[in-house]
Amino acid sequence: MEALQKDTGVEPRNGASSISLSDVKARRTPVEWFEAIAVIQELCRALMDASVTAEHASFGPDDVVIDPAGTVRVSPDRDGGESIVRQVGELLHLALAEGPFPVPLRLVITQ
C-alpha cells in the first residue's frame, strides 16, 4: 500500500494508511479487471459480515476503503438507498471504467 501511495501521491486519510476507491480513481491508478473483481468480492464479504440488508444501506466509492493488508472495509449509511446489488454493480463499473476487460464481464455489468 505504501508503494501505491508513493506512486499515486495519495496521502493517507486521518493518519491511517488506507485508501478509498474514490482516491484510487481520482489518481487514475490503473486497476486490472481481476483486481477490481477481487475488491468487489471483498466488499460483498464485508457487507455480509456487517449484516447489511438491501433496504438499510447506502454507500459509494468514498465509503469503500482498502487497508495495507488488502482488507476491504465499508462504512455504509444505514438510512436506506438503492439496491445493494445495484450499488455494488456501479462500484464495479467505476473500477473497470478505464481499462480493458473481458466481453462477458462487460455484458454482466451493463445489465
N, CA, C and O atoms as CSV, one atom per row, in Angstrom:
chain,resi,resn,atom,element,x,y,z
A,1,MET,N,N,0.834,-1.191,0.000
A,1,MET,CA,C,0.000,0.000,0.000
A,1,MET,C,C,0.870,1.242,0.000
A,1,MET,O,O,0.536,2.230,-0.654
A,2,GLU,N,N,1.983,1.207,0.725
A,2,GLU,CA,C,2.864,2.366,0.751
A,2,GLU,C,C,3.401,2.667,-0.642
A,2,GLU,O,O,3.533,3.831,-1.021
A,3,ALA,N,N,3.711,1.621,-1.407
A,3,ALA,CA,C,4.187,1.829,-2.774
A,3,ALA,C,C,3.105,2.472,-3.620
A,3,ALA,O,O,3.395,3.359,-4.423
A,4,LEU,N,N,1.860,2.039,-3.454
A,4,LEU,CA,C,0.746,2.623,-4.187
A,4,LEU,C,C,0.595,4.094,-3.823
A,4,LEU,O,O,0.385,4.934,-4.697
A,5,GLN,N,N,0.700,4.405,-2.539
A,5,GLN,CA,C,0.581,5.796,-2.109
A,5,GLN,C,C,1.716,6.635,-2.660
A,5,GLN,O,O,1.507,7.782,-3.055
A,6,LYS,N,N,2.912,6.078,-2.691
A,6,LYS,CA,C,4.056,6.815,-3.214
A,6,LYS,C,C,3.901,7.042,-4.714
A,6,LYS,O,O,4.149,8.145,-5.201
A,7,ASP,N,N,3.492,6.007,-5.451
A,7,ASP,CA,C,3.338,6.119,-6.897
A,7,ASP,C,C,2.223,7.076,-7.291
A,7,ASP,O,O,2.345,7.791,-8.285
A,8,THR,N,N,1.143,7.098,-6.528
A,8,THR,CA,C,-0.019,7.901,-6.902
A,8,THR,C,C,-0.059,9.251,-6.211
A,8,THR,O,O,-0.810,10.133,-6.627
A,9,GLY,N,N,0.730,9.429,-5.168
A,9,GLY,CA,C,0.703,10.683,-4.438
A,9,GLY,C,C,-0.469,10.800,-3.487
A,9,GLY,O,O,-0.732,11.883,-2.965
A,10,VAL,N,N,-1.179,9.709,-3.251
A,10,VAL,CA,C,-2.332,9.738,-2.356
A,10,VAL,C,C,-1.829,9.753,-0.921
A,10,VAL,O,O,-1.032,8.906,-0.516
A,11,GLU,N,N,-2.300,10.712,-0.176
A,11,GLU,CA,C,-1.940,10.802,1.234
A,11,GLU,C,C,-2.907,9.965,2.063
A,11,GLU,O,O,-4.089,9.893,1.726
A,12,PRO,N,N,-2.447,9.341,3.120
A,12,PRO,CA,C,-3.341,8.586,3.993
A,12,PRO,C,C,-4.410,9.493,4.596
A,12,PRO,O,O,-4.150,10.659,4.892
A,13,ARG,N,N,-5.624,8.947,4.776
A,13,ARG,CA,C,-6.712,9.689,5.397
A,13,ARG,C,C,-6.595,9.597,6.906
A,13,ARG,O,O,-6.376,8.519,7.458
A,14,ASN,N,N,-6.740,10.720,7.561
A,14,ASN,CA,C,-6.773,10.772,9.023
A,14,ASN,C,C,-5.592,10.036,9.674
A,14,ASN,O,O,-5.760,9.401,10.715
A,15,GLY,N,N,-4.425,10.116,9.079
A,15,GLY,CA,C,-3.259,9.476,9.661
A,15,GLY,C,C,-3.198,7.980,9.428
A,15,GLY,O,O,-2.221,7.335,9.807
A,16,ALA,N,N,-4.225,7.419,8.812
A,16,ALA,CA,C,-4.240,5.980,8.534
A,16,ALA,C,C,-3.510,5.723,7.222
A,16,ALA,O,O,-3.199,6.660,6.487
A,17,SER,N,N,-3.245,4.490,6.937
A,17,SER,CA,C,-2.574,4.164,5.694
A,17,SER,C,C,-3.507,3.396,4.762
A,17,SER,O,O,-3.064,2.517,4.022
A,18,SER,N,N,-4.782,3.722,4.797
A,18,SER,CA,C,-5.774,3.101,3.924
A,18,SER,C,C,-6.076,4.045,2.771
A,18,SER,O,O,-5.756,5.233,2.824
A,19,ILE,N,N,-6.698,3.501,1.729
A,19,ILE,CA,C,-7.038,4.307,0.568
A,19,ILE,C,C,-8.449,3.939,0.112
A,19,ILE,O,O,-8.806,2.762,0.076
A,20,SER,N,N,-9.238,4.934,-0.233
A,20,SER,CA,C,-10.606,4.672,-0.685
A,20,SER,C,C,-10.619,4.433,-2.187
A,20,SER,O,O,-9.675,4.789,-2.891
A,21,LEU,N,N,-11.698,3.828,-2.670
A,21,LEU,CA,C,-11.834,3.623,-4.109
A,21,LEU,C,C,-11.866,4.955,-4.847
A,21,LEU,O,O,-11.324,5.067,-5.946
A,22,SER,N,N,-12.489,5.954,-4.259
A,22,SER,CA,C,-12.530,7.258,-4.920
A,22,SER,C,C,-11.129,7.868,-5.028
A,22,SER,O,O,-10.819,8.533,-6.017
A,23,ASP,N,N,-10.277,7.644,-4.011
A,23,ASP,CA,C,-8.887,8.122,-4.079
A,23,ASP,C,C,-8.124,7.417,-5.198
A,23,ASP,O,O,-7.366,8.047,-5.935
A,24,VAL,N,N,-8.326,6.120,-5.318
A,24,VAL,CA,C,-7.661,5.355,-6.375
A,24,VAL,C,C,-8.061,5.885,-7.744
A,24,VAL,O,O,-7.207,6.095,-8.605
A,25,LYS,N,N,-9.356,6.102,-7.946
A,25,LYS,CA,C,-9.845,6.592,-9.236
A,25,LYS,C,C,-9.411,8.029,-9.492
A,25,LYS,O,O,-9.079,8.381,-10.624
A,26,ALA,N,N,-9.409,8.866,-8.454
A,26,ALA,CA,C,-9.024,10.269,-8.621
A,26,ALA,C,C,-7.576,10.399,-9.077
A,26,ALA,O,O,-7.224,11.328,-9.804
A,27,ARG,N,N,-6.753,9.472,-8.651
A,27,ARG,CA,C,-5.332,9.495,-9.037
A,27,ARG,C,C,-5.066,8.736,-10.334
A,27,ARG,O,O,-3.924,8.609,-10.777
A,28,ARG,N,N,-6.148,8.233,-10.933
A,28,ARG,CA,C,-6.044,7.483,-12.199
A,28,ARG,C,C,-5.084,6.295,-12.097
A,28,ARG,O,O,-4.331,5.994,-13.024
A,29,THR,N,N,-5.137,5.644,-10.961
A,29,THR,CA,C,-4.328,4.447,-10.752
A,29,THR,C,C,-4.895,3.322,-11.607
A,29,THR,O,O,-6.076,2.998,-11.486
A,30,PRO,N,N,-4.080,2.719,-12.470
A,30,PRO,CA,C,-4.597,1.624,-13.293
A,30,PRO,C,C,-5.025,0.444,-12.419
A,30,PRO,O,O,-4.294,0.019,-11.524
A,31,VAL,N,N,-6.208,-0.067,-12.693
A,31,VAL,CA,C,-6.736,-1.219,-11.968
A,31,VAL,C,C,-7.059,-2.302,-12.993
A,31,VAL,O,O,-7.879,-2.095,-13.887
A,32,GLU,N,N,-6.419,-3.440,-12.860
A,32,GLU,CA,C,-6.695,-4.569,-13.745
A,32,GLU,C,C,-8.079,-5.116,-13.424
A,32,GLU,O,O,-8.552,-4.980,-12.296
A,33,TRP,N,N,-8.725,-5.727,-14.397
A,33,TRP,CA,C,-10.089,-6.205,-14.195
A,33,TRP,C,C,-10.172,-7.219,-13.062
A,33,TRP,O,O,-11.130,-7.208,-12.289
A,34,PHE,N,N,-9.178,-8.094,-12.957
A,34,PHE,CA,C,-9.219,-9.120,-11.912
A,34,PHE,C,C,-8.988,-8.509,-10.528
A,34,PHE,O,O,-9.462,-9.054,-9.531
A,35,GLU,N,N,-8.267,-7.385,-10.451
A,35,GLU,CA,C,-8.106,-6.684,-9.186
A,35,GLU,C,C,-9.432,-6.038,-8.767
A,35,GLU,O,O,-9.808,-6.074,-7.595
A,36,ALA,N,N,-10.126,-5.453,-9.731
A,36,ALA,CA,C,-11.429,-4.845,-9.443
A,36,ALA,C,C,-12.412,-5.896,-8.945
A,36,ALA,O,O,-13.159,-5.652,-7.997
A,37,ILE,N,N,-12.415,-7.060,-9.580
A,37,ILE,CA,C,-13.295,-8.149,-9.161
A,37,ILE,C,C,-12.954,-8.577,-7.736
A,37,ILE,O,O,-13.853,-8.811,-6.928
A,38,ALA,N,N,-11.675,-8.679,-7.425
A,38,ALA,CA,C,-11.259,-9.089,-6.079
A,38,ALA,C,C,-11.708,-8.071,-5.025
A,38,ALA,O,O,-12.163,-8.458,-3.949
A,39,VAL,N,N,-11.585,-6.780,-5.325
A,39,VAL,CA,C,-12.020,-5.750,-4.379
A,39,VAL,C,C,-13.526,-5.822,-4.171
A,39,VAL,O,O,-14.001,-5.739,-3.038
A,40,ILE,N,N,-14.280,-5.975,-5.254
A,40,ILE,CA,C,-15.738,-6.049,-5.149
A,40,ILE,C,C,-16.160,-7.311,-4.398
A,40,ILE,O,O,-17.117,-7.284,-3.624
A,41,GLN,N,N,-15.453,-8.405,-4.625
A,41,GLN,CA,C,-15.756,-9.643,-3.889
A,41,GLN,C,C,-15.543,-9.427,-2.389
A,41,GLN,O,O,-16.365,-9.855,-1.579
A,42,GLU,N,N,-14.457,-8.773,-2.021
A,42,GLU,CA,C,-14.201,-8.494,-0.609
A,42,GLU,C,C,-15.218,-7.501,-0.047
A,42,GLU,O,O,-15.602,-7.594,1.119
A,43,LEU,N,N,-15.651,-6.556,-0.876
A,43,LEU,CA,C,-16.698,-5.624,-0.456
A,43,LEU,C,C,-17.972,-6.387,-0.109
A,43,LEU,O,O,-18.605,-6.114,0.911
A,44,CYS,N,N,-18.343,-7.334,-0.951
A,44,CYS,CA,C,-19.544,-8.141,-0.697
A,44,CYS,C,C,-19.401,-8.928,0.602
A,44,CYS,O,O,-20.356,-9.033,1.372
A,45,ARG,N,N,-18.215,-9.478,0.848
A,45,ARG,CA,C,-17.983,-10.194,2.110
A,45,ARG,C,C,-18.121,-9.253,3.299
A,45,ARG,O,O,-18.715,-9.616,4.314
A,46,ALA,N,N,-17.573,-8.041,3.177
A,46,ALA,CA,C,-17.661,-7.071,4.270
A,46,ALA,C,C,-19.114,-6.688,4.528
A,46,ALA,O,O,-19.514,-6.532,5.682
A,47,LEU,N,N,-19.904,-6.534,3.474
A,47,LEU,CA,C,-21.319,-6.209,3.645
A,47,LEU,C,C,-22.064,-7.355,4.323
A,47,LEU,O,O,-22.900,-7.126,5.198
A,48,MET,N,N,-21.761,-8.582,3.920
A,48,MET,CA,C,-22.412,-9.739,4.544
A,48,MET,C,C,-22.000,-9.870,6.009
A,48,MET,O,O,-22.836,-10.155,6.866
A,49,ASP,N,N,-20.720,-9.663,6.297
A,49,ASP,CA,C,-20.239,-9.751,7.679
A,49,ASP,C,C,-20.892,-8.701,8.574
A,49,ASP,O,O,-21.097,-8.924,9.767
A,50,ALA,N,N,-21.215,-7.555,7.981
A,50,ALA,CA,C,-21.851,-6.477,8.746
A,50,ALA,C,C,-23.367,-6.621,8.785
A,50,ALA,O,O,-24.066,-5.766,9.328
A,51,SER,N,N,-23.870,-7.709,8.205
A,51,SER,CA,C,-25.317,-7.966,8.163
A,51,SER,C,C,-26.098,-6.810,7.544
A,51,SER,O,O,-27.177,-6.452,8.017
A,52,VAL,N,N,-25.543,-6.234,6.486
A,52,VAL,CA,C,-26.192,-5.133,5.788
A,52,VAL,C,C,-27.249,-5.720,4.862
A,52,VAL,O,O,-26.987,-6.664,4.116
A,53,THR,N,N,-28.450,-5.143,4.923
A,53,THR,CA,C,-29.528,-5.586,4.043
A,53,THR,C,C,-29.796,-4.524,2.993
A,53,THR,O,O,-29.430,-3.361,3.164
A,54,ALA,N,N,-30.434,-4.927,1.910
A,54,ALA,CA,C,-30.668,-4.034,0.778
A,54,ALA,C,C,-31.492,-2.810,1.146
A,54,ALA,O,O,-31.315,-1.750,0.547
A,55,GLU,N,N,-32.368,-2.931,2.096
A,55,GLU,CA,C,-33.247,-1.827,2.442
A,55,GLU,C,C,-32.603,-0.826,3.399
A,55,GLU,O,O,-33.159,0.248,3.627
A,56,HIS,N,N,-31.469,-1.150,3.948
A,56,HIS,CA,C,-30.930,-0.328,5.027
A,56,HIS,C,C,-29.507,0.147,4.816
A,56,HIS,O,O,-28.783,0.332,5.795
A,57,ALA,N,N,-29.078,0.350,3.593
A,57,ALA,CA,C,-27.698,0.799,3.410
A,57,ALA,C,C,-27.526,1.599,2.130
A,57,ALA,O,O,-28.214,1.389,1.131
A,58,SER,N,N,-26.594,2.507,2.201
A,58,SER,CA,C,-26.198,3.287,1.041
A,58,SER,C,C,-24.698,3.524,1.165
A,58,SER,O,O,-24.218,3.882,2.240
A,59,PHE,N,N,-23.962,3.332,0.096
A,59,PHE,CA,C,-22.517,3.522,0.130
A,59,PHE,C,C,-22.011,3.862,-1.263
A,59,PHE,O,O,-22.671,3.588,-2.265
A,60,GLY,N,N,-20.850,4.452,-1.306
A,60,GLY,CA,C,-20.233,4.835,-2.563
A,60,GLY,C,C,-18.735,4.627,-2.504
A,60,GLY,O,O,-18.234,4.026,-1.554
A,61,PRO,N,N,-18.009,5.112,-3.499
A,61,PRO,CA,C,-16.563,4.886,-3.551
A,61,PRO,C,C,-15.796,5.526,-2.387
A,61,PRO,O,O,-14.709,5.061,-2.040
A,62,ASP,N,N,-16.340,6.572,-1.788
A,62,ASP,CA,C,-15.684,7.173,-0.617
A,62,ASP,C,C,-15.795,6.288,0.618
A,62,ASP,O,O,-14.973,6.375,1.531
A,63,ASP,N,N,-16.820,5.433,0.640
A,63,ASP,CA,C,-17.086,4.592,1.803
A,63,ASP,C,C,-16.359,3.256,1.764
A,63,ASP,O,O,-16.352,2.527,2.756
A,64,VAL,N,N,-15.752,2.930,0.637
A,64,VAL,CA,C,-15.051,1.650,0.478
A,64,VAL,C,C,-13.556,1.918,0.559
A,64,VAL,O,O,-13.002,2.651,-0.260
A,65,VAL,N,N,-12.904,1.315,1.562
A,65,VAL,CA,C,-11.505,1.594,1.855
A,65,VAL,C,C,-10.717,0.288,1.879
A,65,VAL,O,O,-11.187,-0.735,2.378
A,66,ILE,N,N,-9.515,0.349,1.333
A,66,ILE,CA,C,-8.610,-0.806,1.319
A,66,ILE,C,C,-7.427,-0.473,2.219
A,66,ILE,O,O,-6.774,0.556,2.043
A,67,ASP,N,N,-7.154,-1.353,3.187
A,67,ASP,CA,C,-6.036,-1.093,4.098
A,67,ASP,C,C,-4.760,-1.738,3.551
A,67,ASP,O,O,-4.822,-2.456,2.553
A,68,PRO,N,N,-3.610,-1.497,4.179
A,68,PRO,CA,C,-2.346,-2.028,3.678
A,68,PRO,C,C,-2.298,-3.549,3.556
A,68,PRO,O,O,-1.555,-4.083,2.734
A,69,ALA,N,N,-3.086,-4.243,4.369
A,69,ALA,CA,C,-3.108,-5.705,4.301
A,69,ALA,C,C,-4.017,-6.210,3.179
A,69,ALA,O,O,-4.079,-7.413,2.923
A,70,GLY,N,N,-4.721,-5.294,2.513
A,70,GLY,CA,C,-5.635,-5.689,1.446
A,70,GLY,C,C,-7.055,-5.924,1.909
A,70,GLY,O,O,-7.905,-6.344,1.124
A,71,THR,N,N,-7.319,-5.659,3.171
A,71,THR,CA,C,-8.663,-5.831,3.705
A,71,THR,C,C,-9.552,-4.695,3.220
A,71,THR,O,O,-9.190,-3.522,3.309
A,72,VAL,N,N,-10.715,-5.062,2.709
A,72,VAL,CA,C,-11.672,-4.074,2.226
A,72,VAL,C,C,-12.675,-3.811,3.331
A,72,VAL,O,O,-13.264,-4.738,3.887
A,73,ARG,N,N,-12.861,-2.547,3.643
A,73,ARG,CA,C,-13.822,-2.145,4.667
A,73,ARG,C,C,-14.821,-1.189,4.035
A,73,ARG,O,O,-14.496,-0.438,3.115
A,74,VAL,N,N,-16.035,-1.235,4.546
A,74,VAL,CA,C,-17.077,-0.342,4.046
A,74,VAL,C,C,-17.804,0.279,5.224
A,74,VAL,O,O,-18.057,-0.375,6.235
A,75,SER,N,N,-18.131,1.541,5.075
A,75,SER,CA,C,-18.886,2.264,6.102
A,75,SER,C,C,-20.195,2.736,5.488
A,75,SER,O,O,-20.317,3.895,5.092
A,76,PRO,N,N,-21.180,1.834,5.406
A,76,PRO,CA,C,-22.439,2.226,4.768
A,76,PRO,C,C,-23.285,3.112,5.658
A,76,PRO,O,O,-23.236,3.030,6.886
A,77,ASP,N,N,-24.057,3.953,5.009
A,77,ASP,CA,C,-25.071,4.746,5.696
A,77,ASP,C,C,-26.293,3.849,5.786
A,77,ASP,O,O,-26.829,3.439,4.757
A,78,ARG,N,N,-26.734,3.544,6.964
A,78,ARG,CA,C,-27.823,2.589,7.134
A,78,ARG,C,C,-29.206,3.217,7.020
A,78,ARG,O,O,-30.192,2.637,7.476
A,79,ASP,N,N,-29.283,4.394,6.415
A,79,ASP,CA,C,-30.567,5.069,6.272
A,79,ASP,C,C,-31.204,4.841,4.901
A,79,ASP,O,O,-31.959,5.690,4.427
A,80,GLY,N,N,-30.923,3.752,4.284
A,80,GLY,CA,C,-31.575,3.426,3.020
A,80,GLY,C,C,-30.707,3.740,1.819
A,80,GLY,O,O,-29.545,4.124,1.952
A,81,GLY,N,N,-31.285,3.571,0.657
A,81,GLY,CA,C,-30.562,3.799,-0.580
A,81,GLY,C,C,-31.061,2.847,-1.634
A,81,GLY,O,O,-32.064,2.156,-1.452
A,82,GLU,N,N,-30.345,2.821,-2.741
A,82,GLU,CA,C,-30.693,1.909,-3.823
A,82,GLU,C,C,-30.387,0.474,-3.407
A,82,GLU,O,O,-29.811,0.222,-2.348
A,83,SER,N,N,-30.784,-0.448,-4.257
A,83,SER,CA,C,-30.473,-1.859,-4.039
A,83,SER,C,C,-28.967,-2.033,-3.876
A,83,SER,O,O,-28.176,-1.428,-4.599
A,84,ILE,N,N,-28.588,-2.863,-2.922
A,84,ILE,CA,C,-27.164,-3.120,-2.713
A,84,ILE,C,C,-26.539,-3.724,-3.967
A,84,ILE,O,O,-25.400,-3.407,-4.309
A,85,VAL,N,N,-27.272,-4.584,-4.644
A,85,VAL,CA,C,-26.750,-5.194,-5.872
A,85,VAL,C,C,-26.436,-4.105,-6.893
A,85,VAL,O,O,-25.393,-4.149,-7.546
A,86,ARG,N,N,-27.327,-3.132,-7.035
A,86,ARG,CA,C,-27.101,-2.034,-7.977
A,86,ARG,C,C,-25.884,-1.205,-7.554
A,86,ARG,O,O,-25.064,-0.830,-8.392
A,87,GLN,N,N,-25.769,-0.921,-6.262
A,87,GLN,CA,C,-24.644,-0.124,-5.770
A,87,GLN,C,C,-23.311,-0.844,-5.991
A,87,GLN,O,O,-22.325,-0.225,-6.392
A,88,VAL,N,N,-23.289,-2.140,-5.729
A,88,VAL,CA,C,-22.072,-2.921,-5.955
A,88,VAL,C,C,-21.744,-2.943,-7.447
A,88,VAL,O,O,-20.580,-2.813,-7.826
A,89,GLY,N,N,-22.756,-3.105,-8.290
A,89,GLY,CA,C,-22.548,-3.083,-9.736
A,89,GLY,C,C,-21.981,-1.758,-10.217
A,89,GLY,O,O,-21.108,-1.724,-11.085
A,90,GLU,N,N,-22.481,-0.664,-9.647
A,90,GLU,CA,C,-21.974,0.664,-10.022
A,90,GLU,C,C,-20.521,0.837,-9.601
A,90,GLU,O,O,-19.734,1.443,-10.328
A,91,LEU,N,N,-20.159,0.309,-8.431
A,91,LEU,CA,C,-18.763,0.381,-8.000
A,91,LEU,C,C,-17.864,-0.468,-8.889
A,91,LEU,O,O,-16.738,-0.072,-9.189
A,92,LEU,N,N,-18.347,-1.623,-9.309
A,92,LEU,CA,C,-17.573,-2.461,-10.231
A,92,LEU,C,C,-17.395,-1.730,-11.556
A,92,LEU,O,O,-16.300,-1.715,-12.118
A,93,HIS,N,N,-18.453,-1.134,-12.049
A,93,HIS,CA,C,-18.368,-0.370,-13.298
A,93,HIS,C,C,-17.350,0.765,-13.164
A,93,HIS,O,O,-16.548,0.990,-14.070
A,94,LEU,N,N,-17.382,1.474,-12.042
A,94,LEU,CA,C,-16.428,2.555,-11.799
A,94,LEU,C,C,-14.993,2.028,-11.794
A,94,LEU,O,O,-14.101,2.636,-12.385
A,95,ALA,N,N,-14.779,0.904,-11.128
A,95,ALA,CA,C,-13.435,0.333,-11.027
A,95,ALA,C,C,-12.907,-0.129,-12.373
A,95,ALA,O,O,-11.699,-0.110,-12.608
A,96,LEU,N,N,-13.805,-0.545,-13.260
A,96,LEU,CA,C,-13.394,-1.074,-14.567
A,96,LEU,C,C,-13.458,-0.047,-15.686
A,96,LEU,O,O,-13.077,-0.355,-16.815
A,97,ALA,N,N,-13.917,1.136,-15.413
A,97,ALA,CA,C,-14.246,2.112,-16.452
A,97,ALA,C,C,-13.104,2.451,-17.398
A,97,ALA,O,O,-13.359,2.701,-18.575
A,98,GLU,N,N,-11.883,2.471,-16.949
A,98,GLU,CA,C,-10.802,2.966,-17.788
A,98,GLU,C,C,-9.862,1.891,-18.321
A,98,GLU,O,O,-8.821,2.217,-18.893
A,99,GLY,N,N,-10.202,0.642,-18.149
A,99,GLY,CA,C,-9.310,-0.398,-18.624
A,99,GLY,C,C,-10.041,-1.460,-19.408
A,99,GLY,O,O,-11.265,-1.568,-19.330
A,100,PRO,N,N,-9.301,-2.242,-20.160
A,100,PRO,CA,C,-9.932,-3.339,-20.901
A,100,PRO,C,C,-10.314,-4.477,-19.956
A,100,PRO,O,O,-9.621,-4.749,-18.975
A,101,PHE,N,N,-11.416,-5.129,-20.267
A,101,PHE,CA,C,-11.826,-6.297,-19.501
A,101,PHE,C,C,-12.629,-7.209,-20.410
A,101,PHE,O,O,-13.122,-6.761,-21.445
A,102,PRO,N,N,-12.775,-8.494,-20.047
A,102,PRO,CA,C,-13.416,-9.475,-20.914
A,102,PRO,C,C,-14.855,-9.092,-21.290
A,102,PRO,O,O,-15.596,-8.523,-20.488
A,103,VAL,N,N,-15.222,-9.419,-22.523
A,103,VAL,CA,C,-16.557,-9.106,-23.034
A,103,VAL,C,C,-17.660,-9.704,-22.164
A,103,VAL,O,O,-18.632,-9.001,-21.887
A,104,PRO,N,N,-17.572,-10.964,-21.714
A,104,PRO,CA,C,-18.644,-11.490,-20.857
A,104,PRO,C,C,-18.847,-10.655,-19.582
A,104,PRO,O,O,-19.977,-10.489,-19.122
A,105,LEU,N,N,-17.764,-10.139,-19.024
A,105,LEU,CA,C,-17.872,-9.297,-17.845
A,105,LEU,C,C,-18.551,-7.969,-18.204
A,105,LEU,O,O,-19.347,-7.447,-17.423
A,106,ARG,N,N,-18.245,-7.439,-19.353
A,106,ARG,CA,C,-18.886,-6.209,-19.826
A,106,ARG,C,C,-20.389,-6.403,-19.953
A,106,ARG,O,O,-21.162,-5.509,-19.606
A,107,LEU,N,N,-20.806,-7.558,-20.445
A,107,LEU,CA,C,-22.232,-7.838,-20.593
A,107,LEU,C,C,-22.931,-7.914,-19.237
A,107,LEU,O,O,-24.061,-7.447,-19.096
A,108,VAL,N,N,-22.278,-8.490,-18.255
A,108,VAL,CA,C,-22.863,-8.583,-16.904
A,108,VAL,C,C,-23.029,-7.199,-16.316
A,108,VAL,O,O,-24.062,-6.906,-15.714
A,109,ILE,N,N,-22.043,-6.348,-16.475
A,109,ILE,CA,C,-22.077,-5.009,-15.877
A,109,ILE,C,C,-23.157,-4.150,-16.505
A,109,ILE,O,O,-23.782,-3.347,-15.812
A,110,THR,N,N,-23.389,-4.297,-17.794
A,110,THR,CA,C,-24.352,-3.442,-18.470
A,110,THR,C,C,-25.797,-3.852,-18.213
A,110,THR,O,O,-26.713,-3.126,-18.600
A,111,GLN,N,N,-26.021,-4.972,-17.584
A,111,GLN,CA,C,-27.395,-5.422,-17.332
A,111,GLN,C,C,-27.941,-4.936,-16.034
A,111,GLN,O,O,-29.085,-5.238,-15.693
